[in-house]
Structures are given as structure tokens and as C-alpha cells.
Coordinates of C-alpha atoms in Angstrom, one line a residue:
Chain A
M249 CA -24.5 13.6 -14.3
E250 CA -21.7 11.4 -14.8
N251 CA -19.1 12.5 -12.0
R252 CA -16.1 13.9 -14.1
S253 CA -14.1 15.1 -10.8
L254 CA -10.0 14.1 -10.1
V255 CA -10.1 13.0 -6.6
T256 CA -6.7 10.3 -7.3
I257 CA -4.9 9.4 -10.2
A258 CA -4.4 5.8 -8.6
E259 CA -7.3 4.5 -10.6
H260 CA -6.8 6.3 -13.7
S261 CA -5.9 3.6 -16.6
K262 CA -2.9 3.7 -18.5
E263 CA -4.8 5.2 -21.8
K264 CA -6.2 7.6 -19.5
I265 CA -3.2 8.8 -18.1
L266 CA -1.3 9.0 -21.7
Y267 CA -4.8 10.9 -22.8
L268 CA -4.1 13.9 -20.2
L269 CA -0.1 13.9 -21.3
E270 CA -1.1 14.3 -25.0
M271 CA -3.3 17.2 -23.8
A272 CA -0.9 18.7 -21.5
K273 CA 1.6 18.5 -24.5
Q274 CA -0.7 20.8 -26.5
F275 CA -1.4 23.1 -23.9
E276 CA 2.4 23.6 -23.7
N277 CA 2.6 24.5 -27.3
N278 CA 0.0 27.1 -26.8
P279 CA -1.2 27.4 -23.2
N280 CA -3.3 31.0 -24.2
R281 CA -6.5 29.8 -25.2
K282 CA -10.0 31.1 -25.1
I283 CA -11.6 27.8 -24.3
L284 CA -12.5 28.8 -20.7
D285 CA -14.2 31.7 -21.8
G286 CA -17.6 32.3 -19.5
K287 CA -16.2 29.8 -17.3
V288 CA -16.0 30.2 -13.2
V289 CA -13.8 28.3 -11.3
A290 CA -13.4 28.4 -7.6
T291 CA -10.0 27.7 -5.9
L292 CA -10.9 27.0 -2.4
F293 CA -7.5 26.5 -0.4
F294 CA -8.9 25.9 3.3
E295 CA -5.3 24.9 3.7
P296 CA -2.7 27.8 2.3
S297 CA -0.7 26.8 -0.6
T298 CA 0.8 29.2 -2.8
R299 CA 2.5 27.3 -4.9
T300 CA -0.4 24.6 -6.5
R301 CA -2.9 27.5 -6.2
L302 CA -1.1 29.9 -8.3
S303 CA -0.1 27.4 -10.6
F304 CA -4.2 26.5 -10.6
E305 CA -5.1 30.2 -11.2
T306 CA -2.4 30.9 -13.7
A307 CA -3.9 28.1 -15.5
V308 CA -7.9 28.9 -16.0
N309 CA -6.7 33.0 -16.3
R310 CA -5.0 31.6 -19.5
L311 CA -7.6 29.6 -20.9
G312 CA -9.9 32.7 -20.4
G313 CA -11.6 31.8 -17.7
R314 CA -12.4 33.6 -14.5
V315 CA -11.2 32.4 -10.7
I316 CA -13.0 33.4 -7.4
G317 CA -12.2 31.6 -3.8
F318 CA -9.9 31.8 -0.7
S319 CA -6.5 31.0 0.1
D320 CA -7.3 30.4 3.8
A321 CA -10.0 28.9 5.9
S322 CA -9.9 31.1 8.6
T323 CA -11.2 34.0 6.8
T324 CA -14.6 32.3 6.0
S325 CA -17.3 30.9 7.4
S326 CA -15.8 27.2 7.9
S327 CA -14.1 29.7 11.3
K328 CA -17.7 29.7 12.5
G329 CA -18.2 25.7 12.1
E330 CA -19.7 25.6 8.7
T331 CA -19.6 22.7 7.3
L332 CA -17.8 21.7 4.3
K333 CA -20.9 20.1 2.7
D334 CA -22.3 23.7 3.4
T335 CA -19.5 25.9 1.7
I336 CA -19.5 23.3 -1.2
M337 CA -23.0 23.7 -1.8
M338 CA -23.1 27.3 -1.7
V339 CA -19.9 27.7 -3.8
S340 CA -21.5 25.3 -6.3
N341 CA -24.2 27.8 -7.2
Y342 CA -21.5 30.8 -8.0
A343 CA -18.6 28.3 -10.0
D344 CA -18.6 25.5 -12.9
L345 CA -15.6 24.0 -11.3
I346 CA -14.2 23.5 -7.7
I347 CA -10.3 23.3 -7.3
M348 CA -9.5 22.6 -3.2
R349 CA -7.0 21.9 -0.4
H350 CA -8.5 20.3 2.5
H351 CA -6.0 19.6 5.9
L352 CA -8.1 16.8 6.3
E353 CA -7.7 13.3 4.3
G354 CA -11.0 12.8 2.0
A355 CA -12.1 15.9 2.1
A356 CA -12.1 15.9 -1.7
R357 CA -13.9 12.7 -2.1
Y358 CA -17.0 13.8 0.0
A359 CA -17.0 17.0 -2.2
S360 CA -17.4 14.6 -5.2
E361 CA -19.9 13.1 -4.1
V362 CA -22.1 16.0 -2.4
A363 CA -21.0 18.8 -4.8
P364 CA -23.4 19.3 -8.3
I365 CA -20.1 20.3 -10.0
P366 CA -16.9 18.7 -10.7
I367 CA -13.9 19.2 -8.2
I368 CA -10.7 19.0 -8.7
N369 CA -8.1 17.6 -5.4
A370 CA -5.5 20.1 -5.0
G371 CA -4.0 17.9 -1.8
D372 CA -6.1 16.7 1.1
G373 CA -4.3 16.0 4.0
A374 CA -1.4 13.5 3.4
N375 CA -3.4 11.5 1.3
Q376 CA -3.7 12.7 -2.4
H377 CA -2.1 15.5 -4.5
P378 CA -2.9 14.0 -7.9
S379 CA -2.2 17.1 -10.2
Q380 CA 1.3 16.9 -8.5
T381 CA 1.7 13.4 -9.9
M382 CA 0.2 14.4 -13.3
L383 CA 2.9 17.0 -14.0
D384 CA 5.8 14.9 -12.6
L385 CA 4.5 12.0 -15.2
Y386 CA 4.6 14.9 -18.0
S387 CA 8.2 15.6 -16.7
I388 CA 9.4 12.4 -17.1
Q389 CA 7.5 11.9 -20.4
K390 CA 9.1 14.8 -21.8
T391 CA 12.4 14.5 -20.8
Q392 CA 13.0 10.8 -21.5
G393 CA 10.9 10.8 -24.5
T394 CA 8.8 7.6 -22.7
L395 CA 7.6 6.8 -19.4
E396 CA 8.3 3.2 -20.2
N397 CA 11.2 0.9 -18.5
L398 CA 12.8 3.4 -16.7
N399 CA 14.9 3.4 -13.7
I400 CA 14.0 5.8 -11.2
F401 CA 15.4 6.6 -8.0
L402 CA 13.0 8.0 -5.1
V403 CA 15.4 10.0 -2.8
G404 CA 14.9 11.3 1.0
D405 CA 11.7 10.9 3.1
L406 CA 9.6 8.3 1.2
K407 CA 7.7 7.6 4.3
Y408 CA 5.8 10.6 4.6
G409 CA 6.1 11.3 1.2
R410 CA 2.5 11.6 -0.5
T411 CA 4.5 12.7 -3.8
V412 CA 6.9 9.6 -4.1
H413 CA 3.6 7.6 -3.0
S414 CA 1.4 8.9 -5.7
L415 CA 4.1 8.7 -8.4
L416 CA 5.0 5.5 -7.4
M417 CA 1.3 4.1 -7.9
A418 CA 0.9 5.8 -11.2
M419 CA 3.7 4.4 -12.8
R420 CA 2.6 0.8 -12.3
H421 CA 1.6 1.1 -15.9
F422 CA 4.9 1.5 -17.1
N423 CA 7.1 -0.9 -15.9
P424 CA 9.8 1.3 -14.2
T425 CA 12.2 -0.3 -11.9
F426 CA 12.2 2.2 -8.6
H427 CA 15.5 2.4 -6.1
F428 CA 14.5 3.2 -2.6
I429 CA 17.0 5.6 -1.3
A430 CA 16.1 6.6 2.2
P431 CA 17.3 6.6 5.5
D432 CA 15.8 3.6 8.0
E433 CA 13.2 5.9 10.1
L434 CA 11.7 7.0 6.5
K435 CA 12.0 4.2 4.4
M436 CA 9.4 3.2 2.3
P437 CA 6.6 1.7 4.3
E438 CA 5.6 -1.6 4.2
E439 CA 1.9 -1.1 2.1
Y440 CA 3.6 0.3 -0.9
K441 CA 6.3 -2.6 -1.2
I442 CA 3.3 -5.1 -1.0
Y443 CA 1.8 -3.0 -3.5
C444 CA 4.8 -3.0 -5.8
N445 CA 4.4 -6.8 -5.4
E446 CA 1.2 -6.9 -6.0
N447 CA 1.7 -4.5 -9.1
N448 CA 4.9 -6.2 -10.7
I449 CA 7.1 -3.3 -10.1
K450 CA 10.8 -4.2 -9.8
Y451 CA 12.2 -2.3 -6.7
V452 CA 15.6 -2.2 -5.1
E453 CA 16.1 -0.4 -1.7
H454 CA 19.5 1.3 -0.3
T455 CA 20.4 3.3 2.5
D456 CA 23.2 4.9 0.9
F457 CA 23.1 8.1 -1.3
T458 CA 26.2 7.9 -3.5
E459 CA 27.3 8.7 -7.2
D460 CA 28.1 5.0 -7.8
I461 CA 24.6 4.2 -6.8
I462 CA 22.9 6.6 -8.6
A463 CA 24.9 5.7 -11.9
D464 CA 22.1 4.0 -13.8
A465 CA 19.5 6.6 -13.3
D466 CA 17.4 8.1 -15.7
I467 CA 15.5 9.9 -12.9
L468 CA 16.0 11.4 -9.7
Y469 CA 13.0 12.2 -7.6
M470 CA 14.8 14.1 -4.7
T471 CA 12.2 14.9 -1.4
R472 CA 13.3 16.6 1.7
V473 CA 14.1 14.9 5.1
Q474 CA 12.4 17.0 7.8
R475 CA 13.7 17.1 11.2
E476 CA 10.3 16.9 12.9
R477 CA 9.6 13.3 11.1
F478 CA 12.3 11.7 13.5
T479 CA 11.5 10.3 16.8
D480 CA 15.1 9.7 17.0
L481 CA 16.8 12.9 16.6
M482 CA 20.4 11.4 17.0
E483 CA 19.3 9.5 13.9
Y484 CA 18.5 12.4 12.4
E485 CA 21.8 14.5 12.9
R486 CA 23.3 11.1 11.7
V487 CA 22.0 11.5 8.2
K488 CA 20.5 15.0 7.8
N489 CA 23.9 15.6 5.4
V490 CA 23.6 11.8 3.8
Y491 CA 20.8 13.0 1.9
I492 CA 22.1 15.5 0.0
L493 CA 22.5 16.1 -3.6
R494 CA 25.8 17.6 -4.6
N495 CA 26.7 18.6 -8.2
K496 CA 29.8 16.3 -8.2
M497 CA 27.6 13.1 -7.4
L498 CA 26.5 13.7 -11.2
E499 CA 29.8 13.2 -12.8
K500 CA 29.3 9.6 -13.6
T501 CA 25.2 9.9 -14.2
R502 CA 23.7 9.2 -17.4
P503 CA 23.2 12.1 -19.9
N504 CA 19.5 11.7 -19.9
L505 CA 19.7 11.8 -16.2
R506 CA 17.0 14.5 -14.9
I507 CA 16.9 15.9 -11.3
L508 CA 13.1 16.0 -10.3
H509 CA 12.1 17.5 -7.1
P510 CA 8.3 18.7 -5.8
L511 CA 9.4 21.8 -4.3
P512 CA 10.2 23.7 -1.7
R513 CA 13.9 22.6 -1.8
V514 CA 15.5 23.3 1.4
N515 CA 19.1 21.8 1.6
E516 CA 18.5 18.7 -0.2
I517 CA 20.1 19.6 -3.4
A518 CA 23.3 21.9 -3.2
Y519 CA 22.8 25.3 -5.3
D520 CA 25.8 24.1 -7.3
V521 CA 23.4 22.0 -9.0
D522 CA 21.1 24.6 -10.4
D523 CA 23.6 25.3 -13.5
N524 CA 23.9 21.4 -14.4
E525 CA 21.6 20.9 -17.2
K526 CA 20.3 18.1 -15.9
A527 CA 18.6 19.7 -12.9
Y528 CA 14.7 19.9 -14.1
Y529 CA 13.1 20.8 -10.9
F530 CA 11.9 24.6 -11.9
Q531 CA 11.0 23.3 -15.5
Q532 CA 8.9 20.7 -13.8
A533 CA 7.2 23.4 -11.9
R534 CA 6.7 25.0 -15.2
N535 CA 4.8 22.2 -16.4
G536 CA 2.9 22.3 -13.8
L537 CA 0.8 24.7 -15.8
F538 CA 0.2 22.5 -18.4
A539 CA -0.8 19.8 -17.0
R540 CA -3.4 21.4 -14.7
Q541 CA -5.0 23.1 -17.6
A542 CA -5.1 19.6 -19.2
I543 CA -7.2 18.3 -15.8
I544 CA -8.8 21.3 -16.1
C545 CA -10.3 20.8 -19.2
D546 CA -11.0 17.1 -18.6
V547 CA -13.0 17.5 -16.3
L548 CA -15.2 20.3 -17.4
G549 CA -15.9 17.4 -20.4
I550 CA -13.5 19.5 -23.0
T551 CA -11.9 16.4 -25.3
L552 CA -8.2 16.6 -27.2
D553 CA -10.2 17.1 -30.0
D554 CA -12.0 20.3 -29.0
I555 CA -8.2 21.7 -28.5
K556 CA -6.4 20.5 -31.3
E557 CA -5.4 23.4 -33.1
Chain B
M87 CA -37.0 -32.7 33.3
S88 CA -34.3 -29.7 34.0
E89 CA -33.6 -30.0 30.3
I90 CA -37.4 -29.5 29.3
R91 CA -37.5 -26.4 31.6
Q92 CA -34.2 -25.1 30.4
A93 CA -35.6 -25.4 26.5
L94 CA -38.8 -23.4 27.4
Q95 CA -36.9 -20.8 28.8
V96 CA -37.1 -19.3 25.4
A97 CA -40.4 -19.2 24.2
A98 CA -41.0 -20.7 20.2
L99 CA -41.3 -18.5 17.2
K100 CA -44.2 -19.0 14.8
N101 CA -42.5 -16.4 12.2
G102 CA -39.4 -14.7 12.4
T103 CA -35.6 -15.0 12.7
V104 CA -33.7 -16.5 16.0
I105 CA -29.9 -15.6 15.8
D106 CA -28.0 -17.9 17.8
H107 CA -24.5 -18.5 19.1
I108 CA -24.0 -15.0 20.1
P109 CA -20.9 -14.6 22.1
T110 CA -22.6 -13.6 25.4
N111 CA -20.5 -10.3 25.6
K112 CA -21.2 -9.0 22.3
L113 CA -25.0 -9.8 23.2
F114 CA -26.2 -5.6 23.4
T115 CA -23.9 -4.7 20.5
V116 CA -25.8 -7.1 18.1
V117 CA -28.8 -5.6 19.4
S118 CA -27.9 -2.0 18.8
L119 CA -26.3 -2.8 15.8
L120 CA -29.6 -4.4 14.5
G121 CA -31.5 -1.6 15.6
L122 CA -34.0 -3.5 17.7
E123 CA -34.9 -1.0 20.1
Q124 CA -36.9 1.0 17.7
M125 CA -38.2 -2.1 16.1
D126 CA -42.1 -3.2 17.0
S127 CA -41.7 -6.9 16.7
K128 CA -41.9 -8.8 20.0
I129 CA -38.6 -9.7 20.6
T130 CA -37.0 -12.3 23.3
I131 CA -33.4 -11.5 24.3
G132 CA -31.7 -14.1 26.3
Y133 CA -28.0 -13.8 28.0
N134 CA -25.9 -15.5 29.7
L135 CA -27.7 -19.1 28.8
N136 CA -25.5 -22.2 28.6
S137 CA -24.1 -23.3 25.1
N138 CA -21.9 -26.1 24.8
K139 CA -20.1 -24.2 21.8
L140 CA -19.5 -21.1 23.6
G141 CA -19.6 -22.1 27.5
K142 CA -22.5 -19.1 27.4
K143 CA -23.7 -17.4 24.5
G144 CA -27.0 -15.0 23.9
I145 CA -29.5 -15.7 22.0
I146 CA -32.2 -13.1 20.2
K147 CA -35.8 -14.2 18.9
I148 CA -37.4 -11.4 17.0
A149 CA -41.0 -12.5 15.8
D150 CA -42.2 -11.6 12.3
K151 CA -38.8 -10.3 11.1
F152 CA -36.8 -11.5 8.3
F153 CA -33.1 -9.6 7.5
D154 CA -31.8 -9.5 4.5
D155 CA -28.7 -10.3 3.8
E156 CA -27.2 -6.6 3.8
E157 CA -29.0 -6.1 7.7
V158 CA -27.3 -9.4 8.8
N159 CA -23.9 -9.2 7.6
R160 CA -22.9 -6.6 9.7
I161 CA -23.3 -8.5 12.7
S162 CA -20.2 -10.3 11.3
V163 CA -18.1 -7.2 12.1
V164 CA -18.5 -8.0 16.0
A165 CA -19.6 -11.9 16.3
P166 CA -18.7 -13.8 12.6
H167 CA -19.7 -17.3 13.9
V168 CA -23.7 -16.4 14.8
K169 CA -26.0 -18.6 13.3
L170 CA -29.5 -17.6 11.9
N171 CA -32.4 -19.7 12.0
I172 CA -35.4 -18.6 9.7
I173 CA -38.6 -20.0 11.0
R174 CA -42.2 -20.2 9.5
N175 CA -45.1 -21.9 10.9
Y176 CA -42.9 -22.9 13.9
E177 CA -40.1 -24.6 11.8
V178 CA -37.0 -24.0 10.5
V179 CA -36.9 -23.2 6.8
E180 CA -33.5 -21.8 6.6
K181 CA -30.4 -22.0 8.2
K182 CA -28.3 -18.6 7.3
E183 CA -24.9 -17.4 8.6
V184 CA -23.0 -14.8 8.2
N185 CA -20.4 -13.3 6.2
M186 CA -17.9 -10.5 6.3
P187 CA -19.8 -8.3 4.1
D188 CA -18.2 -6.0 1.2
E189 CA -19.2 -2.6 2.7
L190 CA -19.4 -1.3 6.2
K191 CA -21.6 1.4 5.7
G192 CA -22.4 3.8 8.8
I193 CA -21.4 1.6 11.5
V194 CA -17.7 1.5 12.1
K195 CA -15.6 4.5 13.1
C196 CA -12.2 5.1 11.1
A197 CA -9.6 5.3 13.5
N198 CA -8.0 8.8 11.4
P199 CA -8.6 11.7 13.5
K200 CA -7.5 13.6 10.3
C201 CA -10.3 12.1 8.3
I202 CA -12.9 14.0 7.1
T203 CA -15.5 11.6 8.7
N204 CA -14.2 12.4 12.0
N205 CA -14.8 16.1 11.6
E206 CA -17.9 16.6 9.1
P207 CA -21.4 15.1 10.1
M208 CA -21.7 12.3 7.4
P209 CA -21.9 8.6 7.3
T210 CA -18.4 6.7 7.4
L211 CA -17.9 4.1 4.5
F212 CA -15.4 0.9 4.7
K213 CA -14.4 -1.6 1.5
M214 CA -13.2 -4.6 1.7
V215 CA -9.9 -4.9 0.6
N216 CA -8.6 -8.4 1.8
K217 CA -11.2 -11.0 2.9
E218 CA -8.7 -13.4 4.4
N219 CA -7.2 -11.3 7.1
G220 CA -10.4 -8.8 7.3
V221 CA -9.1 -5.9 6.1
F222 CA -11.2 -2.9 5.1
K223 CA -10.2 0.5 3.7
C224 CA -12.3 3.6 4.6
H225 CA -13.5 5.2 1.5
Y226 CA -12.7 8.4 2.1
C227 CA -9.1 9.1 3.9
E228 CA -8.0 5.4 2.2
K229 CA -6.3 4.2 5.4
E230 CA -6.5 0.7 6.4
L231 CA -8.5 -1.0 8.9
K232 CA -8.0 -4.7 10.4
K233 CA -11.0 -6.4 11.9
E234 CA -9.3 -6.5 15.1
D235 CA -9.3 -2.5 15.2
I236 CA -13.0 -1.9 14.6
V237 CA -14.6 0.4 16.4
L238 CA -18.8 0.7 16.1
L239 CA -20.0 4.5 15.8
Q240 CA -22.1 4.8 19.0
R241 CA -25.3 5.9 17.1
R242 CA -26.1 3.9 14.0
T243 CA -26.4 6.8 10.9
L244 CA -27.6 5.1 7.6

């Protein structure tokens, strides 16, 4: 059986990405279909994540499929010591597809190798979260009209931010110019800068976060600067208010600028930004539904032609 | 006279493989890596022998056993400069060196405690990403591993 699982977006070709985005667009036009009628999808969340799980479950429900699963490994036989492989094999008897989130890196990759049904990675430790990247790409494409030649500003925790790393890698096909804005302790790791060099991705680094610096941005992708990530707490105290976006800072920005955030937002985007038309983070979350519908269908072998109305 | 005696310390092979120039401190690791304890072949192991190149070296002679590249390249992880002599009918018919393999299956431990391979009964898998600097990447958690940091798994799982 050809493995249609989605473990990481890093190996997807440009054509594949654009194809999935096209499918997502079809679903935005009409997210309520019967294409998954008769299918059972298992959402196995060994590690809780309400937002991602609800998004995936809604995606299945609105396509006419049924959902089984669990949202926390402590209530399952994993707590009795059952191996991941055994759990996957057991659930494969019941479902047509498994969507899984696990705290260990590589769990989804391993599951995709042992399971007789497809696996969608909904997050494996600090490693990959491909559906988030898909919805980020969809949001960028939708608001900018294209993915090509954009100025994308990544702000906040660029060291541990799984979503920014994944977005960086997916955007390599589209000739972006990245601006990295982060405190020294959380700056973009060397391996990703090497990745940029190897893939001809232009980037500029900043430590300041001011309205002048962001004036040329097409996309402003905010992430949270977490206290727990700092080894030097005095450094944290120094920077904790620097990487906060306030409405005033948006005065000189381009009209097409959109502000993205993978959520949950704590204090890195001030509440006065929410009413600005450039704030896009809630619509971004909604796009997650369509992106995930596209992913689910593709993984089950349903094509763009099958779903075109 | 003493030269001849030294040479006779290790018996000649009719057919088989000689692994020579093993750094002496890596000898037993190489024995374990190749799974020699489980073989039925006649094996001669030399330890702390004199070597012009290395000072001290180890040597392994395995009768009637020929290794394929995959088995032999595993050795490069602990001893990259060993030399193999393939013997047929008392003659050296082929000399081989070991090369860094493109994949390491089931022999190296992942340094990431949060990798699935350290928490589930399964073999590890590393792929070579930088031949020049000897850098591998875990196929599962995608973290990189430099050749200097390689730790062998205690028991081979293949």
C-alpha cells in the first residue's frame, strides 16, 4: 500500500503544496459535504491539544465522517505500558485514518511505518506540526493573493518555535525574504540559517521590534516569548515587553499587511490590535478547518477532481 | 628469528576475512558490532599487537566468512581506518577499506531522550546528511548526530 500519511511538510514539492491549497479553497467555498460518509477517523491525542483536536474533528464531521478517539493518554492503556505500536495496530482495526498527537518526536513517523492505514501527524513533540504550516500557508496565500516574493517577518521565540521553523522550510519554494526579530536568547538557530543559505532563502536578522522595522512587512507572524525558555531570567525581564505588538505600531505598515499568530495568544499581541483590519489570527484559525479537510481527503486518496463542485 | 615468531603469533587463513589496523581500544567494540560471538566460524582475535602505524593494534581473522559492504561499513562508525584483506586459498585476493555508510540501522543510540526510539522497542535509523563532516540525522526525531558523538546501542537490533 502506497503510504499516503502526512508526517512532515518539509518534503512536499511546490506542486503538492499548491494542490493542497487549491483543495482547501474548495472546502472554504463549501465545508459541508458527504465525501467521508461511511468513514471512521480516529483522533489519538496522547498529549492534549484542544484547539487542534477540535479543528480536525470538525473537519471530519463536516465532511460526513465519524470520529472516535481519545484526548489524553492517561486514560488509555498507554498508562498500563502498552507500546505505541500496539495501540496503533489495535485502532487500525476500527478506523480508516488515524490523526495523532504525541509528546515524543518521531512518533508519527514510526506510526506511519507500522500502521496499515494512513497517519496524519497533528504534532510530535517539538518536531513537526504540518497541518499548522498548511493553514499558515493558506492564510498567507489568501490574504496576499500569492505566496511568491513576500516579506515575511517572524517575531518572538524563533529558537523553539516549531511553527516558524516549519513555515520557513515550506516557504523555500516561493522566494520569500524573511526578517527574524527575536531576543538574542531566542534567535533563529544556526541550522535554519544554514538551511536558508542552502535553499537560497534571503533573510535579515533584527533584535529591535519597532514600527520602522516592520513598515515593509507583508506578513507579521507573532509568537510568544515564554519565560520558561530563558536560562538568564534578567534577560527575560529586559525583553519581555519588547516583542509585544501594539496597534500604534501598525500606522506605517502596508495596507496588505496581515498579522498571524498560531495561538494561544497571551500578551504578545495587545488587545487594541484585535479591531485593526490587519489582525488575521482568528480567521487564520478558521482556515485550519479547510486546510485540515484538504489534508484528510488527500491522505485518503480523494482528489481535487473528486471534490470539485 | 623474533620477526618470524611474531608473524606466527597469528595463524594463516585459507579462506576468509582479515580485519587489520583496528585501534586496540576499539577491538572488542568491533567484535561486538559484527556479532562475532554468535558466529560458528573459527575466529582468531589479536589484541595489543605491535603496529608501525598505530603503535598498538587489534586484528581479527575470521575463517570462511565474507562480509558484504553493509556489514563492513558499520565498522567505520567506531574505526574508520581499518583495512580488510579477503583471503582465498591462502592468497589475498582483495583489499578493502571501510566507508561511512549512508544509513545506520539498529546500531547507534539517538541522543534525544524525547525521541520515540528511546521510548519504544524499535530499531534506530540514522541517515547520512553530511559525508564530509560525518553528520547523521535520526530518521524519526530528525535531530542531527555528529560522528564524534555516536554512542553504540548495547545490544544490536536488526
